[in-house]
Coordinates of C-alpha atoms and ligand atoms in Angstrom, one line a residue:
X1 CA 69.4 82.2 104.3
X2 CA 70.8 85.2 102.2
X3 CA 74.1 83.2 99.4
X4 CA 75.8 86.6 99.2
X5 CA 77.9 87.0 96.0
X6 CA 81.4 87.7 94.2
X7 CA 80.7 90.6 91.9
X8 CA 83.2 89.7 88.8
X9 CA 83.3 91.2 85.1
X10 CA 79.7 93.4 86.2
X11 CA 78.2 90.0 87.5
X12 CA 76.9 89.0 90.7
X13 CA 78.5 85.8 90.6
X14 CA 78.6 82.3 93.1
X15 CA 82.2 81.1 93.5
X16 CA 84.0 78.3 91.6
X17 CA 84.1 75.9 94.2
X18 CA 80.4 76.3 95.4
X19 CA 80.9 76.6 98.5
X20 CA 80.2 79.1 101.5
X21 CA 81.3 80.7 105.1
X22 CA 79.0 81.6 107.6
X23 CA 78.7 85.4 108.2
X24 CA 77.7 85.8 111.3
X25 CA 75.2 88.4 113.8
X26 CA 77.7 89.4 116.4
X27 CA 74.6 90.9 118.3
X28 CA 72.8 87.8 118.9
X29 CA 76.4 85.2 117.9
X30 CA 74.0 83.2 115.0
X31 CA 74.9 82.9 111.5
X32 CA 72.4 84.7 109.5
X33 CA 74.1 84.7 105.7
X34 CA 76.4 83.3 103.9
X35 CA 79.7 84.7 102.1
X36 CA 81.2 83.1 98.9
X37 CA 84.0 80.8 100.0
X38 CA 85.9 82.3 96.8
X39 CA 89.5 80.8 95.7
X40 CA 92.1 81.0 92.8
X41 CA 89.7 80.6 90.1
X42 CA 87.9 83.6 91.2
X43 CA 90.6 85.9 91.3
X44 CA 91.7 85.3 88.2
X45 CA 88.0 85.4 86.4
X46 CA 88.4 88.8 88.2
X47 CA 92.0 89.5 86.7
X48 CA 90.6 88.9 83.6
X49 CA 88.0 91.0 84.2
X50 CA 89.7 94.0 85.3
X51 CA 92.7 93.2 82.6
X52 CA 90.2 93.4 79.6
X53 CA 88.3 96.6 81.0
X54 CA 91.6 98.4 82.3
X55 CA 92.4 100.0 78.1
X56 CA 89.2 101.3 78.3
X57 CA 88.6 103.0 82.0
X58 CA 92.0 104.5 82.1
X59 CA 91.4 105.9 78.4
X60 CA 87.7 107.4 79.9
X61 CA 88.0 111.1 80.3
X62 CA 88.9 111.9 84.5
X63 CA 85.8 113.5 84.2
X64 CA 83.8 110.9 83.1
X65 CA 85.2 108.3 85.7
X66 CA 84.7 111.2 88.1
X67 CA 81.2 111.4 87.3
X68 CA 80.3 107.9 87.5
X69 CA 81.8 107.6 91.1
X70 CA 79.5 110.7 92.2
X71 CA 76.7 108.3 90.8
X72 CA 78.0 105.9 93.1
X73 CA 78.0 107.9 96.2
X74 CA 74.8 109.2 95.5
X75 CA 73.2 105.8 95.5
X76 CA 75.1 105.1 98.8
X77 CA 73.5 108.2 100.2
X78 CA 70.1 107.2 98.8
X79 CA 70.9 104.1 100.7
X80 CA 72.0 104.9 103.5
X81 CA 69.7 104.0 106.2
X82 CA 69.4 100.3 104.4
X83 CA 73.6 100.8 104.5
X84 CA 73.7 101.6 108.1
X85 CA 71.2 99.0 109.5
X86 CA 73.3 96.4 107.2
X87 CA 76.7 97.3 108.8
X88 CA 75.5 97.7 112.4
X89 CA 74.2 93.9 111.5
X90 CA 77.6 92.8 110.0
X91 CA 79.7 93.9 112.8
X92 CA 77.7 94.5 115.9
X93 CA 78.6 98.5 116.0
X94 CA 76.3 100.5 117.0
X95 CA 73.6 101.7 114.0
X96 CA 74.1 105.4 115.5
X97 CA 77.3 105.4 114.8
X98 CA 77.2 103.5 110.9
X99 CA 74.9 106.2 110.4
X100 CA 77.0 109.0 111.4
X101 CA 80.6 107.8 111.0
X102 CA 80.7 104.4 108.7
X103 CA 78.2 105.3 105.6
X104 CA 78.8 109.0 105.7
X105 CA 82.6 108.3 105.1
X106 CA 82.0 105.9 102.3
X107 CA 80.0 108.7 100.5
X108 CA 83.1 110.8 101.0
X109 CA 85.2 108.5 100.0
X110 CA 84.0 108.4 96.1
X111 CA 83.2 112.2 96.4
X112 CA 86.3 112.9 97.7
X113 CA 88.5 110.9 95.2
X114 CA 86.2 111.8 92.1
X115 CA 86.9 115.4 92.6
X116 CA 90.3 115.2 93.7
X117 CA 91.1 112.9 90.1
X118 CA 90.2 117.0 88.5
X119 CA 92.9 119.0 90.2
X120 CA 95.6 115.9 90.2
X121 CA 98.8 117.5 88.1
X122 CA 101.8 116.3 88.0
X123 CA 105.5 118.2 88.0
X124 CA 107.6 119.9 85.2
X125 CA 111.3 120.4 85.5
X126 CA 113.0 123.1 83.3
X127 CA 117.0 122.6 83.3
X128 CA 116.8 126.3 82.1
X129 CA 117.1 126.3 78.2
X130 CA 118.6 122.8 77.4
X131 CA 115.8 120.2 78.6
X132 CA 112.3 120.1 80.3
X133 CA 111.2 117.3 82.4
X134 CA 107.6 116.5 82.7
X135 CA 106.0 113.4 84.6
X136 CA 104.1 111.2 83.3
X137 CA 101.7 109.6 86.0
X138 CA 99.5 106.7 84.9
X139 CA 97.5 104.2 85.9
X140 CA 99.6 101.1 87.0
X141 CA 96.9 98.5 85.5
X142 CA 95.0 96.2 88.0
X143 CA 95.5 96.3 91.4
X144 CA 94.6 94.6 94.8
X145 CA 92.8 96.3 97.6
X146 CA 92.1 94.0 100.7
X147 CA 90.6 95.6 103.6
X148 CA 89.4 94.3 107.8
X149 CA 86.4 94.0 109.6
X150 CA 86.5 97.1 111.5
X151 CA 85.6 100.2 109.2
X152 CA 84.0 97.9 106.9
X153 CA 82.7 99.9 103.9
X154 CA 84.5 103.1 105.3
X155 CA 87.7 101.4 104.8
X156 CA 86.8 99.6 102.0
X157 CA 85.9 102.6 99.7
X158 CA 89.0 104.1 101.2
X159 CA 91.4 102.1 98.8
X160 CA 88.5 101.2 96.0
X161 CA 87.8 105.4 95.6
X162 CA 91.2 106.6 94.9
X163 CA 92.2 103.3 92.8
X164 CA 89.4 103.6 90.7
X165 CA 89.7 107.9 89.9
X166 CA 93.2 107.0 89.1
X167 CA 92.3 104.7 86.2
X168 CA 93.0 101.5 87.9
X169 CA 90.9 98.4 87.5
X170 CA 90.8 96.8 91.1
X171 CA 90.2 93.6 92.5
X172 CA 89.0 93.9 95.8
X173 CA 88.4 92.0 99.0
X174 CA 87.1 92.8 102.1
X175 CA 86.4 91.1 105.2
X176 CA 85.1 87.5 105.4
X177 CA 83.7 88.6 108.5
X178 CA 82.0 92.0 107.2
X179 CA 81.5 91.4 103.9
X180 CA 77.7 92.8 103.6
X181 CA 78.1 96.5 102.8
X182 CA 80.1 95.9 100.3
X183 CA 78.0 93.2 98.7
X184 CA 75.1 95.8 98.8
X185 CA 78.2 98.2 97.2
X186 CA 78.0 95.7 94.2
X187 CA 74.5 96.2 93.5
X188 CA 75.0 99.9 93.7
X189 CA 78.0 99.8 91.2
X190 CA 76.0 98.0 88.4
X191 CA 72.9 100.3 89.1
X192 CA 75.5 103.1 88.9
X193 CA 76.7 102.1 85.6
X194 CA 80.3 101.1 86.0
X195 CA 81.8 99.2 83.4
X196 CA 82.3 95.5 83.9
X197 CA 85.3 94.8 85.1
X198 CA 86.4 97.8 86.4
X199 CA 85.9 97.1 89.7
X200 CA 85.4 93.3 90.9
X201 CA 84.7 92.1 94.4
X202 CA 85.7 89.0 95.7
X203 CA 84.8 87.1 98.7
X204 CA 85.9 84.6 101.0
X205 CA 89.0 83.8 103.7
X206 CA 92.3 86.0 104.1
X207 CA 94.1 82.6 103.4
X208 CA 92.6 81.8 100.2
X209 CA 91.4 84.4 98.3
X210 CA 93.0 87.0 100.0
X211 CA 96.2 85.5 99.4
X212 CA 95.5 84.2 95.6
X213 CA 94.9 88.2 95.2
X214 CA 98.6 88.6 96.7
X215 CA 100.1 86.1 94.4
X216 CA 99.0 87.0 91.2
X217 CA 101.4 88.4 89.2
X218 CA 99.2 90.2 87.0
X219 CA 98.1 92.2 90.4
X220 CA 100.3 95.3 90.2
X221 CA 99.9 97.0 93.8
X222 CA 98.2 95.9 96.9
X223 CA 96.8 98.4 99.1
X224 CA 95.9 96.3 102.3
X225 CA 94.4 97.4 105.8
X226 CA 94.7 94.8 108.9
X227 CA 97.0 93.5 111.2
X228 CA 100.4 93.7 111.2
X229 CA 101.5 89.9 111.2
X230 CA 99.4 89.5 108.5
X231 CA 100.7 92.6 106.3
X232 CA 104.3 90.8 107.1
X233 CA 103.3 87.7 105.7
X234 CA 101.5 90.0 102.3
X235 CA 104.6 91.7 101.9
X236 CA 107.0 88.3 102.1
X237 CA 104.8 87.5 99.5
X238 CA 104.5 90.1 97.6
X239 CA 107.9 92.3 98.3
X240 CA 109.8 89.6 95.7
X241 CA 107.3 90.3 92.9
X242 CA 108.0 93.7 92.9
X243 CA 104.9 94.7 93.6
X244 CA 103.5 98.0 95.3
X245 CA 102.7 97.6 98.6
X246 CA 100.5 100.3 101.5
X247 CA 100.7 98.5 104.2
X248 CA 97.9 100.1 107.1
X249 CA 98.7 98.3 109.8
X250 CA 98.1 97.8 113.4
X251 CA 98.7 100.3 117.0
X252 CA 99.1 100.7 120.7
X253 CA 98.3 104.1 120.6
X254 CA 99.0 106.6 123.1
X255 CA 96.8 109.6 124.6
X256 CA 99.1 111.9 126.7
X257 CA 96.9 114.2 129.1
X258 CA 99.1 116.8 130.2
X259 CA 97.8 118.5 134.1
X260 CA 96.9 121.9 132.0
X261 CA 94.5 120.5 129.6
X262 CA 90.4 121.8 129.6
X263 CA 89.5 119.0 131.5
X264 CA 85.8 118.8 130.4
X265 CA 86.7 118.6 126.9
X266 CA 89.5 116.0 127.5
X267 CA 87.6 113.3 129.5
X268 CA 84.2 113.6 126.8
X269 CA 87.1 112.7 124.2
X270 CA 89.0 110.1 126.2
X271 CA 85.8 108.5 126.4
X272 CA 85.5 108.1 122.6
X273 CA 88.6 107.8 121.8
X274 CA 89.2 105.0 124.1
X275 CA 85.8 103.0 122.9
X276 CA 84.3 104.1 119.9
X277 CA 83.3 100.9 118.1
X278 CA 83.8 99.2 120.7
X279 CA 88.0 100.4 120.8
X280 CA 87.9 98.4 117.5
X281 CA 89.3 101.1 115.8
X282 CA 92.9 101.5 114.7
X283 CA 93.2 105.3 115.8
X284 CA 91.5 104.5 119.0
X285 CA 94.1 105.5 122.3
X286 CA 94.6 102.7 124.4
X287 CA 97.5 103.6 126.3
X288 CA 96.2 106.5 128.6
X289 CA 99.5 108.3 130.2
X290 CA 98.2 111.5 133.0
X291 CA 100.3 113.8 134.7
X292 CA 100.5 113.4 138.0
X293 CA 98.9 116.2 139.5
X294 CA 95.7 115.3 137.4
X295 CA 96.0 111.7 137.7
X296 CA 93.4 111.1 140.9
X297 CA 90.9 113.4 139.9
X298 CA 91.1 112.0 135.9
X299 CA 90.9 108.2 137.2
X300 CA 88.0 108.8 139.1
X301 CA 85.8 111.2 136.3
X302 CA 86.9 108.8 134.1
X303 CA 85.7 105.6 136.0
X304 CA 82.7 107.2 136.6
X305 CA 81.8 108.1 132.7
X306 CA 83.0 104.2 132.0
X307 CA 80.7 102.6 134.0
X308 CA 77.6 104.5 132.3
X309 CA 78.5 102.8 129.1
X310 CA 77.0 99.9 129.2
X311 CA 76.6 97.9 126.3
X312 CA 73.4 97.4 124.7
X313 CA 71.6 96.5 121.1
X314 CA 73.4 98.1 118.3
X315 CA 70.8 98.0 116.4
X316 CA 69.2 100.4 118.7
X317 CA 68.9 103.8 118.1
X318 CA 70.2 104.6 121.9
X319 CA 72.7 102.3 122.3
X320 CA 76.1 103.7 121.9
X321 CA 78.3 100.7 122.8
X322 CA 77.8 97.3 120.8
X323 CA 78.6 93.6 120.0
X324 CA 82.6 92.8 119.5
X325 CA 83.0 91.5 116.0
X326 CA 83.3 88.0 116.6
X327 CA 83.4 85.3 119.4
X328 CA 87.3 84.4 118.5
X329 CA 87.8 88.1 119.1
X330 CA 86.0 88.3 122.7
X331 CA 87.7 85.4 123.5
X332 CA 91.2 87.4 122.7
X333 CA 90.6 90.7 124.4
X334 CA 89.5 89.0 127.3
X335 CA 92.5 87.2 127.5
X336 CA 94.2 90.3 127.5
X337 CA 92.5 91.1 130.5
X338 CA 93.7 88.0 132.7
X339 CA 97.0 88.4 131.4
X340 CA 96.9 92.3 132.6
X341 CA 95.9 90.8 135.7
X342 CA 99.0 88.5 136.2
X343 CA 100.9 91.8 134.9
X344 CA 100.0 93.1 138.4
X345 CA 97.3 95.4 136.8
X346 CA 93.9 96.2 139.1
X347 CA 90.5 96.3 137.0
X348 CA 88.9 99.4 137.9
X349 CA 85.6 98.5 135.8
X350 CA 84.4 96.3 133.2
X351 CA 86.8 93.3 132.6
X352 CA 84.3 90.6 131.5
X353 CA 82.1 89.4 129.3
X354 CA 78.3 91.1 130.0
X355 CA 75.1 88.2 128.9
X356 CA 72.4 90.4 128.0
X357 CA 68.7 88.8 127.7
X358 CA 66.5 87.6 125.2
X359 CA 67.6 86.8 121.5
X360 CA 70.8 89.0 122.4
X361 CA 72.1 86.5 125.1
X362 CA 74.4 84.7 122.8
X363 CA 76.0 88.3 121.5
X364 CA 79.7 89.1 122.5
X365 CA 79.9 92.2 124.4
X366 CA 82.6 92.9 126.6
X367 CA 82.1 95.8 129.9
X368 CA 84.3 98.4 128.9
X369 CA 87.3 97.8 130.8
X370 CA 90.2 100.6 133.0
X371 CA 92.8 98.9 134.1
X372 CA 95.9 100.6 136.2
X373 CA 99.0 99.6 138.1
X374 CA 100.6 98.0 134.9
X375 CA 104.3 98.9 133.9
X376 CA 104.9 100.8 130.5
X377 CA 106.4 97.9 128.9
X378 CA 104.5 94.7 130.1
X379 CA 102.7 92.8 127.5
X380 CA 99.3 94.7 128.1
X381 CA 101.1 97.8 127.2
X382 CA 103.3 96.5 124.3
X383 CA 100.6 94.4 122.3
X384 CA 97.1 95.4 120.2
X385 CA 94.1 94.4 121.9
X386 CA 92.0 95.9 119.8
X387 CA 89.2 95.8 122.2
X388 CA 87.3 98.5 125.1
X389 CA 90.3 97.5 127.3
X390 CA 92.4 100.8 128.1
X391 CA 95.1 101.4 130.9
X392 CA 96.2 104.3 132.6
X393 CA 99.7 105.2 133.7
X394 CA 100.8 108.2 135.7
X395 CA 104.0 110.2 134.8
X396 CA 106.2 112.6 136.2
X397 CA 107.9 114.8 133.2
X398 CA 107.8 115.1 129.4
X399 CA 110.6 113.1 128.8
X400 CA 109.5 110.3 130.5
X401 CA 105.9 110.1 128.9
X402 CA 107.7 110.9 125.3
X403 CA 110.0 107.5 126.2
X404 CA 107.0 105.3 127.1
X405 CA 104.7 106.3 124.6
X406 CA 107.3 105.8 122.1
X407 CA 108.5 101.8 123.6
X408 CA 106.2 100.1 121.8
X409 CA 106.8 98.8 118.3
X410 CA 103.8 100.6 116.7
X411 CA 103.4 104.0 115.5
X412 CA 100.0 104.8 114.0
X413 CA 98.6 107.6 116.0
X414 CA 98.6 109.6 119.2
X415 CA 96.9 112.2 121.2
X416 CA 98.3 114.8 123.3
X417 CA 96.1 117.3 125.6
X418 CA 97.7 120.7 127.1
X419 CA 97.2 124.4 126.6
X420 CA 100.7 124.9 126.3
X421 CA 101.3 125.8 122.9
X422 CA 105.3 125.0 122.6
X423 CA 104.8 122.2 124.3
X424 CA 102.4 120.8 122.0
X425 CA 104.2 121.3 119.0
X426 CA 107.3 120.0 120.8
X427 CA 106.0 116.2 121.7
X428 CA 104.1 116.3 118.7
X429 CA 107.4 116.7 116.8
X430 CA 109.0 113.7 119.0
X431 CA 106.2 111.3 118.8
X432 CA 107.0 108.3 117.1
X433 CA 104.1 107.9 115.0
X434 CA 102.1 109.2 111.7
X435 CA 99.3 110.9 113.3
X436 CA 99.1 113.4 116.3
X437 CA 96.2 115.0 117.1
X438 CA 96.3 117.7 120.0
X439 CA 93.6 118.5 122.0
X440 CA 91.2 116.3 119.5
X441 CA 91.0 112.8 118.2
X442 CA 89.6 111.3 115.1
X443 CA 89.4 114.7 113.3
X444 CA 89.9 113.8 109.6
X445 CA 90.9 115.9 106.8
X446 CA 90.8 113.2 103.4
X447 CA 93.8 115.5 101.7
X448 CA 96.3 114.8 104.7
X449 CA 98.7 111.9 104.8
X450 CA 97.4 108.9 106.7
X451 CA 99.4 106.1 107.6
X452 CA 101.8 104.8 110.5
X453 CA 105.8 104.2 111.1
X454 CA 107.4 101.4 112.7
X455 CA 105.1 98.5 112.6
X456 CA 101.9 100.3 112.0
X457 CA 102.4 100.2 108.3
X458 CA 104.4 101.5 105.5
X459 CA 103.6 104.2 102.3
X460 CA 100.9 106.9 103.0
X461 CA 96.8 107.1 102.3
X462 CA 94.8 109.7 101.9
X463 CA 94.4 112.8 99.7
X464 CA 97.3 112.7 96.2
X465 CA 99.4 110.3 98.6
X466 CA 96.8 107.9 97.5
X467 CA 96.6 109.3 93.7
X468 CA 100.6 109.0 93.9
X469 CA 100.4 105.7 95.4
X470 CA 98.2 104.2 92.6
X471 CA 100.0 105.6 89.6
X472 CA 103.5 104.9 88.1
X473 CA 105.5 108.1 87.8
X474 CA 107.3 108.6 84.3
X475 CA 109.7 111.1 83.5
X476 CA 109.5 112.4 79.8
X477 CA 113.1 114.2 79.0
X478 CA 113.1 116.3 76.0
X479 CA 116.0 118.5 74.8
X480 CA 115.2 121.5 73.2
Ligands
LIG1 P1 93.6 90.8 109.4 O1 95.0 91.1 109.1 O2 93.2 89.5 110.0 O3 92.7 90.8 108.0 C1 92.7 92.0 107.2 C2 92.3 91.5 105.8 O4 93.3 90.7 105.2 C3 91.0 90.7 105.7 O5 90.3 91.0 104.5 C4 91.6 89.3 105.6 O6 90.7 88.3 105.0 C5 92.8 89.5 104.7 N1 93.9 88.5 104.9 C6 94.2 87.7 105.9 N2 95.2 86.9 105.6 C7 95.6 87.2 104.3 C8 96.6 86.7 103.5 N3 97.4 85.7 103.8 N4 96.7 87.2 102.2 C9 95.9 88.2 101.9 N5 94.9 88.7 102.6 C10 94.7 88.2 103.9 O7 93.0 92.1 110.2 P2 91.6 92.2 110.8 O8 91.5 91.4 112.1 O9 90.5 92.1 109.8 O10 91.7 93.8 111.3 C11 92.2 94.2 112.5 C12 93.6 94.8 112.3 O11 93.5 95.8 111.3 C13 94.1 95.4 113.6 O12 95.4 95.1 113.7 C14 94.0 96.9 113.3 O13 94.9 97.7 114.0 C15 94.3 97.0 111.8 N6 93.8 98.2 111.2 C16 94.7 99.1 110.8 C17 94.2 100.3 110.2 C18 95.2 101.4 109.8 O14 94.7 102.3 109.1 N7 96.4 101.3 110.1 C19 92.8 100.5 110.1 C20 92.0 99.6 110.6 C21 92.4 98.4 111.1

């Protein structure tokens, strides 16, 4: 069985204590490698790592660290089809969609950052002819990057990418339970020629080295990506030391379809947007409020379109709905579904677990599931699932739908459908929450803010938010 393995000071390393966590095949439920059971000692051989190399990167040219992360992404792109087949494996998505969404937007990552590095500047402030201000932004030093299972490499490279162009060394950790791509990540870096130390990867469980990486005090800034009980536990930790903290947290996002949208082109994007990866995704809507004029005739087209996605091999080429990530997390978004039904709610498809033949029998994959009849504010609607479990929820004015979607205590990201121009900029506006997209979902631009209010997260990704984020600011006063 494949030992995979810490990368620490340009090594491919085993950890300190020897030991090792399953990784498991959430296609077929069987353990098929085994992930680094990494603790203290590791993180700080990777501290010291990233200490020793951190004069030298964040003296190296912009250009020059620019042009080494291109190298990166273009041995990702080589790679990609090995990439994609490796993180369908990991996390049970399907390959068509690692191929299109995951791998691509690691490449784009690096790209994205490594160019951006060459057109960062920072302000100047004349106080007309006694003084000029000019700031200073630099590196911070090393810093911590811990990312979930979802988006594994996507998210991943999302935090490494703009760390690394800003002259950070970084100690990184992503999921125990997806750690694969960015093993194989590892091995590209060292090919690539990044100097040891710069960026060090290290393995093993949220509790032990995750949290090691929080508790260092030599770690600067943690960018971190996950739930939101976990990120309040990080920043209890972390908030005392003074550290920086990004907090991308979890959602209940909702999708508001007002009775004037282009139906078509709403329902095809419900769809997604309800289940893509398997509604594992943070953005995904699963809170679907429909005007009630449109309310019938959406329930029913959208039933219908449901029921045709059945889940099937990710590794297939066909298959566009895959394996859950893990057995724990079947077990919880099912549980979400019998609590729904105490709620009162009716299951209008999916709602159980579907045992597919062969090798795949032991998999975990869930019918995608539309459930109605549910109040605004019962558990179902308040709480992540984080699952293909949506409801749907009629409603009579703007107001109302503005005050439901905004009763939960999350604010990642919504979706709004209508043709009515004022009105669209008008509940975009009162949306409580860091993302709207109107008569779209998931289109990404890397230079725009990214992030979430309320519990969904505090500080902003994405484009110089990021750069900003992983440099100190220092104001140079000079009187002339
Ligand atoms: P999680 O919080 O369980 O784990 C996330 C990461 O934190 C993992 O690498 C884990 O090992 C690590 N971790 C766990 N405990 C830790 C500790 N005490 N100290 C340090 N690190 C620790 O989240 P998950 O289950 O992997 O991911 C799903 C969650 O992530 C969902 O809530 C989802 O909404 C959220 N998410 C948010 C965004 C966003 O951009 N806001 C994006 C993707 C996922």
């Amino acid at each position: 069985m494949q030992h995979l393995a810490n990368y620490i000071n340009g090594q491919l390393t085993a950890p300190a204590s020897g030991n090792y966590i399953d990784n498991y095949h959430p296609a077929t439920g069987k353990v098929y490698s085994l992930i680094p059971d990494s603790d203290s000692r590791d993180v700080q051989a990777a501290v010291d790592a990233a200490k020793a190399a951190f004069p030298g990167w964040a003296a190296t040219p912009a250009e020059q660290r620019a042009k080494i992360m291109m190298k990166i992404a273009s041995l990702i792109s080589r790679d990609m089809e090995k990439m994609a087949q490796a993180e369908s494996k990991d996390n049970g998505k399907p390959v068509s969609l690692a191929r299109m969404v995951d791998i691509p937007r690691g490449i784009s990552n690096f790209e994205f950052f490594a160019t951006a590095i060459m057109h960062f500047a920072a302000e100047s402030h004349a106080m007309e002819d006694h003084a000029i201000n000019y700031t200073l932004r630099q590196p911070i030093g090393v810093v911590g990057c811990i990312s979930p299972w979802n988006l594994p490499l996507y998210l991943f490279t999302w935090k490494i990418a703009p760390a690394l162009a800003a002259g950070n060394c970084v100690v990184a950790k992503p999921s125990e339970i997806t750690p694969m791509t960015a093993f194989l990540l590892s091995e590209l870096c060292i090919e690539a020629g990044l100097p040891a130390g710069v960026l060090n990867i290290v393995h093993g469980l949220g509790g032990r080295a995750g949290q090691a990486i929080v508790e260092h005090p030599e770690i600067k800034a943690i960018s971190f990506t996950g739930g939101t009980k976990t990120g309040a536990g990080l920043a209890a930790t972390a908030a005392p030391m003074f550290k920086k903290l990004s907090l991308e947290l979890g959602g209940k996002n909702p999708n508001i379809i007002f009775a004037d949208c282009d139906f078509e082109q709403m329902l095809k994007t419900t769809v997604q947007s309800s289940f893509a990866n398997q509604g594992q995704i943070c953005l995904c809507g699963s809170r679907i409020f429909v005007e009630r004029p449109l309310y019938e005739q959406f329930k029913a087209a959208f039933v219908e379109r449901v029921k045709q996605l059945t889940p099937g091999d990710p590794a297939n080429d066909h298959t566009r709905m895959g394996a859950v990530v893990s057995q724990a997390h079947m077990e919880k978004v099912l549980s979400y579904v019998e609590l729904a039904k105490e709620e009162g709610g009716t299951v209008l498809c999916g709602g159980h677990r579907v045992v597919m033949e062969g090798e795949l029998r032991e998999g975990w994959y869930i019918a995608p599931t539309v459930i109605e009849g549910l109040a605004y504010n019962c558990r179902t609607n308040q709480e992540e699932i984080f699952g293909p479990v949506v409801t749907i929820m009629p409603f009579d004015t703007e107001e109302e739908v503005l005050m439901m979607a905004n009763s939960t205590p999350y604010g990642l990201a919504a979706t709004v459908w209508t043709q009515h121009l004022t009105r669209a900029h008008r509940v975009a506006s009162k949306i409580e929450s860091g993302i709207v997209w109107i008569n779209c979902w998931l289109l990404r631009d890397l230079r725009t803010p990214f992030g979430g209010v309320k519990q969904s997260g505090v500080g902003r990704e994405g484009g110089f938010e990021a750069l900003r984020f992983f440099t100190e600011a220092k104001n140079v006063c000079i009187k002339l």
